[in-house]
Short mmCIF file of C-alpha atoms and ligand atoms in Angstrom, two decimals:
data_model
loop_
_atom_site.label_atom_id
_atom_site.label_comp_id
_atom_site.label_asym_id
_atom_site.label_seq_id
_atom_site.Cartn_x
_atom_site.Cartn_y
_atom_site.Cartn_z
CA MET A 93 8.17 13.37 2.39
CA LYS A 94 6.45 13.87 -0.48
CA ILE A 95 3.50 11.40 -0.78
CA GLN A 96 4.04 9.77 -4.64
CA SER A 97 1.18 7.05 -4.76
CA VAL A 98 -1.45 5.21 -2.84
CA THR A 99 -2.32 1.67 -3.70
CA LEU A 100 -6.00 0.68 -1.91
CA ARG A 101 -6.39 -3.59 -1.83
CA ARG A 102 -9.53 -4.84 -0.77
CA LEU A 103 -8.74 -8.74 0.96
CA LEU A 104 -10.43 -11.64 1.49
CA THR A 105 -8.37 -14.08 4.18
CA PRO A 106 -9.62 -17.38 5.38
CA MET A 107 -9.87 -16.76 9.31
CA ARG A 108 -8.61 -20.20 11.84
CA GLU A 109 -12.46 -19.90 13.10
CA PRO A 110 -15.67 -17.43 13.28
CA PHE A 111 -15.25 -14.79 15.74
CA GLN A 112 -19.30 -13.13 17.66
CA THR A 113 -19.38 -10.93 19.65
CA SER A 114 -23.42 -9.50 21.13
CA PHE A 115 -23.67 -7.16 17.11
CA GLY A 116 -22.41 -10.38 15.37
CA THR A 117 -20.12 -12.95 13.97
CA GLU A 118 -16.76 -12.79 11.46
CA GLU A 119 -16.02 -15.30 9.58
CA ASP A 120 -12.91 -14.72 7.01
CA LYS A 121 -11.58 -10.92 7.38
CA ASP A 122 -12.34 -8.59 5.14
CA VAL A 123 -9.87 -5.63 4.85
CA VAL A 124 -8.48 -2.79 3.12
CA ILE A 125 -5.08 -2.03 2.88
CA VAL A 126 -2.74 0.79 2.31
CA GLU A 127 0.46 0.86 0.46
CA LEU A 128 1.54 4.03 -0.28
CA ARG A 129 5.06 5.05 -1.84
CA THR A 130 6.69 8.06 -1.16
CA ALA A 131 9.02 10.02 -4.16
CA ASN A 132 12.16 9.26 -2.53
CA GLY A 133 11.05 4.98 -2.19
CA GLY A 134 10.13 4.80 0.52
CA VAL A 135 6.84 2.44 0.89
CA GLY A 136 4.33 2.62 3.86
CA PHE A 137 1.42 -0.07 4.93
CA GLY A 138 -1.78 0.81 7.06
CA GLU A 139 -4.48 -1.42 7.71
CA CYS A 140 -8.87 -0.31 7.95
CA VAL A 141 -10.15 -1.79 10.89
CA ALA A 142 -13.53 -0.60 9.27
CA SER A 143 -15.59 -4.33 8.87
CA THR A 144 -18.68 -5.65 6.20
CA ALA A 145 -20.46 -4.55 8.15
CA PRO A 146 -21.79 -1.72 10.58
CA LEU A 147 -22.13 -2.99 13.10
CA TYR A 148 -18.92 -2.34 15.37
CA SER A 149 -19.61 1.43 14.23
CA GLU A 150 -21.10 2.55 11.18
CA GLU A 151 -17.99 2.71 8.55
CA THR A 152 -17.53 -0.18 6.54
CA ASN A 153 -14.72 -1.38 3.65
CA ASP A 154 -17.13 0.38 1.12
CA THR A 155 -17.22 4.02 2.49
CA ALA A 156 -13.62 3.74 3.67
CA TRP A 157 -12.41 3.04 0.73
CA HIS A 158 -15.07 5.74 -1.14
CA VAL A 159 -13.87 8.11 2.13
CA MET A 160 -9.98 7.87 1.01
CA GLU A 161 -10.49 7.23 -2.59
CA ARG A 162 -12.68 11.05 -2.33
CA PHE A 163 -11.89 13.19 0.14
CA LEU A 164 -8.91 11.73 1.86
CA ILE A 165 -5.86 10.27 -0.23
CA PRO A 166 -5.84 13.89 -2.97
CA LYS A 167 -4.64 16.10 0.87
CA LEU A 168 -1.96 13.60 0.86
CA PHE A 169 -0.86 14.58 -2.70
CA GLU A 170 -0.86 18.10 -0.45
CA LEU A 171 1.23 17.50 2.12
CA ASP A 172 5.41 18.29 2.88
CA ILE A 173 6.17 16.37 6.06
CA GLN A 174 9.99 18.20 7.29
CA SER A 175 10.07 16.67 10.16
CA ALA A 176 8.46 13.84 12.62
CA ALA A 177 6.40 17.05 13.60
CA ASP A 178 5.68 17.26 10.50
CA LEU A 179 3.64 13.75 10.71
CA ARG A 180 0.65 15.20 13.03
CA SER A 181 0.22 17.73 9.54
CA VAL A 182 -1.35 14.46 8.08
CA SER A 183 -4.45 14.27 10.48
CA ILE A 184 -5.29 17.91 10.69
CA ALA A 185 -5.39 17.60 6.59
CA PHE A 186 -7.71 15.29 7.55
CA ALA A 187 -9.51 16.96 10.11
CA PRO A 188 -12.56 18.89 8.20
CA ILE A 189 -13.33 15.37 7.33
CA LYS A 190 -16.65 14.95 9.85
CA ARG A 191 -15.42 11.32 11.66
CA ASN A 192 -14.35 8.73 9.48
CA ASN A 193 -11.95 7.51 12.15
CA MET A 194 -10.89 4.23 10.92
CA ALA A 195 -10.48 5.42 7.12
CA LYS A 196 -8.46 8.87 8.04
CA ALA A 197 -6.66 6.22 11.00
CA ALA A 198 -5.25 3.59 7.53
CA LEU A 199 -4.28 6.37 5.64
CA GLU A 200 -2.52 8.38 8.79
CA MET A 201 -0.86 5.36 9.42
CA ALA A 202 0.40 4.17 7.26
CA VAL A 203 2.05 7.80 6.01
CA TRP A 204 3.68 7.26 9.87
CA ASP A 205 4.74 3.94 8.36
CA ALA A 206 6.28 5.74 5.51
CA TRP A 207 8.41 8.45 7.30
CA ALA A 208 9.48 5.52 9.35
CA ASN A 209 10.76 3.41 6.73
CA GLU A 210 12.36 6.65 4.24
CA GLN A 211 14.43 7.71 7.54
CA GLN A 212 15.18 3.90 8.83
CA THR A 213 13.94 4.83 12.57
CA PRO A 214 12.34 2.44 14.13
CA LEU A 215 8.41 3.41 14.74
CA PRO A 216 7.97 2.83 18.37
CA GLU A 217 10.74 4.42 18.41
CA LEU A 218 9.15 7.60 16.31
CA LEU A 219 5.80 7.25 19.03
CA GLY A 220 8.13 7.98 21.95
CA GLY A 221 7.99 3.17 22.83
CA GLU A 222 9.88 2.67 25.96
CA ARG A 223 9.27 -1.50 26.45
CA ARG A 224 11.33 -4.07 24.27
CA GLU A 225 8.42 -6.44 25.65
CA ILE A 226 4.53 -5.96 25.93
CA PRO A 227 2.13 -9.11 27.73
CA VAL A 228 -0.77 -9.83 26.21
CA GLY A 229 -3.26 -11.21 26.20
CA ILE A 230 -6.40 -12.96 24.45
CA SER A 231 -10.77 -11.90 23.64
CA VAL A 232 -12.71 -15.12 22.98
CA GLY A 233 -15.78 -14.81 20.92
CA ILE A 234 -18.92 -15.83 22.50
CA GLN A 235 -18.76 -19.87 22.19
CA PRO A 236 -22.08 -22.47 21.05
CA THR A 237 -21.99 -23.75 24.78
CA ILE A 238 -20.16 -23.15 28.29
CA PRO A 239 -18.38 -25.77 28.14
CA ASP A 240 -17.23 -25.60 24.77
CA LEU A 241 -16.03 -21.42 26.43
CA LEU A 242 -14.72 -23.69 29.12
CA ARG A 243 -12.39 -25.98 26.56
CA LYS A 244 -11.18 -22.60 24.89
CA ILE A 245 -9.81 -20.83 27.97
CA GLU A 246 -8.66 -23.68 29.35
CA GLY A 247 -5.36 -23.44 25.91
CA TYR A 248 -5.15 -20.23 25.89
CA LEU A 249 -4.41 -20.07 29.82
CA GLU A 250 -1.32 -22.77 28.98
CA GLN A 251 -0.11 -20.49 26.23
CA GLY A 252 0.45 -18.15 28.15
CA PHE A 253 -2.53 -15.74 27.66
CA GLN A 254 -2.37 -12.69 30.71
CA ARG A 255 -6.01 -12.09 30.89
CA ILE A 256 -8.93 -13.72 29.20
CA LYS A 257 -11.89 -11.35 27.83
CA VAL A 258 -14.41 -12.91 27.45
CA LYS A 259 -17.16 -11.92 25.29
CA VAL A 260 -20.68 -10.93 27.25
CA LYS A 261 -24.54 -9.84 26.00
CA PRO A 262 -28.30 -10.83 27.53
CA GLY A 263 -29.06 -14.46 28.30
CA TRP A 264 -25.18 -15.15 28.27
CA ASP A 265 -23.32 -13.47 31.22
CA VAL A 266 -23.19 -14.28 34.54
CA ASP A 267 -23.79 -17.64 34.07
CA VAL A 268 -20.85 -18.17 31.40
CA LEU A 269 -19.01 -15.80 34.27
CA ARG A 270 -19.09 -17.80 37.65
CA ALA A 271 -18.63 -20.77 35.68
CA ILE A 272 -14.95 -19.26 34.28
CA ARG A 273 -15.21 -18.96 38.38
CA GLN A 274 -15.43 -22.17 39.66
CA ALA A 275 -13.10 -23.40 36.77
CA PHE A 276 -10.28 -21.53 37.07
CA GLY A 277 -10.40 -19.27 39.82
CA ASP A 278 -8.89 -16.11 40.18
CA ILE A 279 -7.20 -15.72 37.41
CA PRO A 280 -7.90 -12.15 35.45
CA LEU A 281 -10.77 -11.71 33.55
CA MET A 282 -12.91 -9.01 32.26
CA ALA A 283 -15.60 -8.84 29.78
CA ASP A 284 -17.35 -7.69 26.84
CA ALA A 285 -19.84 -6.73 26.31
CA ASN A 286 -19.69 -4.72 23.02
CA SER A 287 -23.02 -2.38 23.81
CA ALA A 288 -25.47 -4.78 24.57
CA TYR A 289 -27.18 -3.94 27.58
CA ARG A 290 -29.47 -0.46 28.98
CA LEU A 291 -28.85 1.82 31.65
CA ASP A 292 -32.19 -0.25 32.20
CA ASP A 293 -30.60 -3.06 33.05
CA ALA A 294 -27.66 -1.89 35.93
CA ASP A 295 -29.26 -3.86 38.30
CA HIS A 296 -28.92 -7.07 36.73
CA LEU A 297 -25.39 -5.26 35.59
CA ARG A 298 -24.05 -5.23 38.78
CA LYS A 299 -24.53 -8.61 39.46
CA PHE A 300 -20.94 -8.84 37.19
CA ASP A 301 -19.25 -7.29 40.59
CA GLU A 302 -19.85 -10.75 42.50
CA PHE A 303 -16.86 -12.73 39.96
CA GLY A 304 -13.81 -9.64 40.59
CA LEU A 305 -13.37 -8.41 37.00
CA MET A 306 -10.47 -5.42 35.57
CA MET A 307 -13.82 -3.86 34.44
CA VAL A 308 -16.52 -4.43 32.50
CA GLU A 309 -15.97 -3.62 27.95
CA GLN A 310 -19.02 -1.43 26.99
CA PRO A 311 -21.91 -2.18 28.50
CA LEU A 312 -24.30 0.42 27.54
CA ALA A 313 -24.81 1.83 24.10
CA HIS A 314 -21.60 2.46 21.52
CA ASP A 315 -22.58 6.71 21.03
CA ASP A 316 -22.59 6.80 25.32
CA ILE A 317 -21.03 7.96 27.92
CA ILE A 318 -23.51 10.49 30.72
CA ASP A 319 -25.43 6.23 30.89
CA HIS A 320 -21.71 4.60 31.51
CA ALA A 321 -21.51 7.50 34.76
CA ALA A 322 -24.52 6.24 36.15
CA LEU A 323 -24.48 2.97 35.54
CA GLN A 324 -20.32 2.76 37.11
CA ARG A 325 -21.54 5.21 40.43
CA ARG A 326 -23.41 1.72 40.60
CA LEU A 327 -21.19 -1.14 40.19
CA VAL A 328 -18.45 -1.36 41.81
CA THR A 329 -15.88 -3.17 38.80
CA PRO A 330 -14.70 -0.75 37.01
CA ILE A 331 -16.22 0.21 33.22
CA CYS A 332 -13.86 0.10 30.30
CA LEU A 333 -15.33 2.55 27.43
CA ASP A 334 -14.27 1.30 23.65
CA GLU A 335 -17.02 2.17 21.04
CA SER A 336 -17.66 5.31 22.80
CA ILE A 337 -13.73 7.15 22.47
CA HIS A 338 -13.29 8.47 19.33
CA SER A 339 -10.69 10.58 20.21
CA ALA A 340 -8.97 13.00 22.94
CA ALA A 341 -11.27 14.72 23.63
CA ASP A 342 -13.08 12.60 23.70
CA ALA A 343 -11.71 10.11 26.53
CA ARG A 344 -11.42 13.94 28.51
CA LYS A 345 -14.99 14.78 28.62
CA ALA A 346 -15.43 10.03 30.07
CA MET A 347 -13.48 10.53 32.82
CA GLU A 348 -14.64 14.49 33.61
CA LEU A 349 -18.05 12.71 34.28
CA GLY A 350 -16.54 9.46 35.63
CA ALA A 351 -18.37 7.39 33.52
CA CYS A 352 -15.58 4.23 32.50
CA LYS A 353 -12.53 4.61 35.26
CA ILE A 354 -9.64 2.60 32.50
CA ILE A 355 -9.58 3.08 28.92
CA ASN A 356 -9.39 1.13 25.40
CA LEU A 357 -7.61 2.44 22.84
CA LYS A 358 -7.93 1.79 18.99
CA LEU A 359 -5.54 3.26 16.03
CA GLY A 360 -8.29 2.88 13.65
CA ARG A 361 -10.93 4.57 16.49
CA VAL A 362 -9.36 6.98 17.48
CA GLY A 363 -8.62 8.34 13.63
CA GLY A 364 -4.94 7.16 13.89
CA PHE A 365 -0.96 7.50 15.81
CA ALA A 366 -1.38 10.84 16.33
CA GLU A 367 -5.55 10.35 18.43
CA ALA A 368 -3.53 8.08 20.20
CA LEU A 369 -1.49 9.71 20.88
CA GLN A 370 -2.35 12.60 23.23
CA ILE A 371 -5.30 10.12 24.26
CA HIS A 372 -2.08 8.16 26.28
CA GLU A 373 -1.08 12.01 27.36
CA LEU A 374 -3.88 12.36 29.12
CA CYS A 375 -4.83 9.17 30.82
CA ARG A 376 -0.76 8.62 32.12
CA ARG A 377 -1.85 12.76 33.46
CA GLN A 378 -5.34 11.97 34.93
CA GLY A 379 -3.56 8.69 35.65
CA ILE A 380 -5.95 6.48 34.12
CA ASP A 381 -5.37 2.51 32.41
CA LEU A 382 -4.89 2.64 29.32
CA TRP A 383 -4.82 -0.97 26.74
CA CYS A 384 -5.04 -1.26 23.61
CA GLY A 385 -7.70 -3.39 21.84
CA GLY A 386 -8.00 -5.33 18.43
CA MET A 387 -9.88 -5.36 16.00
CA LEU A 388 -8.92 -9.10 14.51
CA GLU A 389 -6.44 -7.02 12.74
CA THR A 390 -4.11 -8.87 9.35
CA GLY A 391 -0.25 -9.15 10.65
CA ILE A 392 -0.27 -5.29 9.45
CA GLY A 393 -2.85 -3.66 12.40
CA ARG A 394 -0.78 -6.04 14.32
CA LEU A 395 2.95 -4.69 13.99
CA HIS A 396 1.41 -0.93 14.28
CA ASN A 397 -0.46 -2.83 18.03
CA ILE A 398 2.82 -3.48 19.58
CA ALA A 399 5.04 -0.22 18.33
CA ILE A 400 2.15 1.99 20.13
CA THR A 401 1.83 -0.47 23.01
CA SER A 402 5.49 -0.58 23.62
CA LEU A 403 4.31 3.19 25.02
CA PRO A 404 5.13 3.35 28.90
CA GLY A 405 1.69 4.45 29.53
CA PHE A 406 -0.28 1.06 28.43
CA THR A 407 -0.86 -0.13 31.20
CA LEU A 408 -2.46 -3.61 31.30
CA PRO A 409 -2.61 -5.94 29.25
CA GLY A 410 -4.43 -5.46 25.58
CA ASP A 411 -5.52 -7.98 23.27
CA THR A 412 -2.52 -7.56 20.16
CA ALA A 413 -2.83 -11.99 20.92
CA PRO A 414 -0.40 -13.73 18.10
CA SER A 415 -1.01 -14.12 14.24
CA ALA A 416 -1.95 -17.60 15.39
CA ARG A 417 -4.67 -17.16 16.93
CA TYR A 418 -6.52 -15.75 13.59
CA PHE A 419 -4.43 -17.04 11.15
CA GLU A 420 -3.61 -20.38 9.16
CA GLN A 421 -0.74 -17.48 8.06
CA ASP A 422 -0.59 -14.62 7.94
CA ILE A 423 0.03 -11.34 5.54
CA ILE A 424 4.02 -10.54 7.32
CA HIS A 425 6.45 -13.25 7.43
CA PRO A 426 7.82 -14.13 10.13
CA PRO A 427 4.15 -13.41 11.85
CA VAL A 428 3.69 -12.19 15.55
CA THR A 429 4.35 -14.85 18.22
CA PHE A 430 5.32 -15.85 21.75
CA SER A 431 8.41 -14.37 22.95
CA ALA A 432 7.30 -15.85 26.20
CA PRO A 433 4.25 -16.61 26.85
CA GLY A 434 1.74 -14.13 27.27
CA THR A 435 4.62 -11.96 26.41
CA LEU A 436 5.34 -10.00 22.08
CA ALA A 437 8.75 -8.40 21.49
CA VAL A 438 8.48 -4.73 20.36
CA GLU A 439 10.86 -5.27 17.44
CA PRO A 440 12.62 -1.85 15.64
CA LEU A 441 10.91 -2.09 12.50
CA CYS A 442 11.59 0.54 10.57
CA GLY A 443 7.62 -0.06 9.00
CA VAL A 444 6.03 -2.91 8.20
CA ALA A 445 6.88 -3.12 4.69
CA ASP A 446 10.01 -6.12 4.45
CA ARG A 447 7.70 -8.28 5.93
CA VAL A 448 4.65 -8.06 4.56
CA ARG A 449 4.63 -10.65 1.41
CA ARG A 450 3.01 -9.88 -1.76
CA GLU A 451 2.67 -12.82 -3.11
CA ARG A 452 -0.22 -13.70 0.59
CA LEU A 453 -1.80 -9.77 -0.25
CA ASP A 454 -2.10 -11.19 -4.53
CA ALA A 455 -3.68 -14.05 -3.93
CA TRP A 456 -6.47 -12.11 -2.04
CA THR A 457 -7.09 -9.81 -3.43
CA VAL A 458 -10.28 -9.10 -4.68
CA LYS A 459 -9.88 -5.24 -5.80
CA VAL A 460 -6.77 -3.06 -6.12
CA GLN A 461 -6.82 1.37 -7.40
CA THR A 462 -4.06 2.37 -6.92
CA TYR A 463 -4.06 6.77 -7.47
CA GLU A 464 -0.72 8.70 -8.64
CA ALA A 465 0.12 12.00 -7.04
CA SER A 466 -0.08 14.68 -10.01
CA ARG A 467 3.66 16.03 -11.62
CA GLU A 468 2.82 19.04 -10.01
CA GLY A 469 2.23 17.78 -6.54
CA VAL A 470 5.22 15.73 -6.50
CA GLY A 471 8.29 18.95 -7.75
CA GLY A 472 9.81 19.44 -5.26
O1 OSB B 160 -14.77 -5.14 20.89
O2 OSB B 160 -13.10 -5.02 21.18
C1 OSB B 160 -13.70 -5.37 20.30
C2 OSB B 160 -12.63 -7.38 17.18
C3 OSB B 160 -13.36 -7.19 17.01
C4 OSB B 160 -14.75 -6.12 16.73
C5 OSB B 160 -14.59 -5.27 18.32
C6 OSB B 160 -14.00 -6.16 18.95
C7 OSB B 160 -13.01 -7.40 18.89
C8 OSB B 160 -12.22 -7.76 20.10
C9 OSB B 160 -10.94 -8.96 19.46
O3 OSB B 160 -12.74 -8.12 21.19
C10 OSB B 160 -9.98 -8.13 19.56
C11 OSB B 160 -9.03 -9.25 18.77
O4 OSB B 160 -8.49 -10.09 18.96
O5 OSB B 160 -8.07 -8.72 18.39
MG1 MG B 161 -14.10 -3.97 22.57
#
């Protein structure tokens, strides 16, 4: 498989409601979508999960576009993928470029998606997925008041979401968790701090233990594993790392240090499918719980999250909610919906291209650029 062209599109997609975390608020979905065409007519899509501002990680949609255009897309035109095993050559080709994992993942996943499309192999099968259905939870942003939050949670529980994750930050934590337990009893509940605390807050964080949370996600700095290990020694609540884990090597070190008992995997944060498979292997070997996080993806990233979550090592409900939780209209049609309450079907899609609605892509595009392989790059 040779890559013929890569189109980058920057979209502004209307979201149903703003999403607030400890680091800021996302209003509309600002996203870069990759569309890749192969010399044999295969089509692959990928989604870049960077944001407008570098608040979750250092990447933004502007930096991702720059790194893809200048450094990563030229490498794609040199690849010649002959087998599924060769798909790993994408991340190997990208390895000399440091970090920029969201930019890498958007392209890497588009190549895997194009291979699934060209070979007419379902993407979940290509990844080694086994499950036909996956359980999902929901991530609930910070709300103006506790009653507002309780109303939202009540609605999500009625819809069947299999666990509730609430965003916390200093000043919006212990009282919030207590109110949730009082209102809804022993529901599967967790908290995500998006690195809002410091090790000095350990005594405060120990108060979380009384609520029997499934886990507390990324309480400390985005780039830390050492302090998380110290904190885990003082907490009963299992720590889950999100922001701190960029690779299988990071995951191994975090496990060795005892910095977490659970890992949230985001394909964009770890650079794509190949690295995700290595983290999945490692977690299975070590018996560490793993689940798939979310970055408020459009349907394209959402279908990729579902595909990876079909692997057996994803042992806890993920954050991949149905499209309607985020968007009035998704750029895929039909959108992602529950197959049963709190459950998504893993469809045997041979890449996501057939689901993408081009008129919606076009309507929301604010910038577009196509890069073509040079003639000598296309031959063979
Ligand atoms: O920390 O998991 C996170 C959204 C944006 C940035 C970071 C995070 C999140 C979420 C939402 O929690 C997950 C989703 O519904 O896609
Ligand atoms: Mg998180």
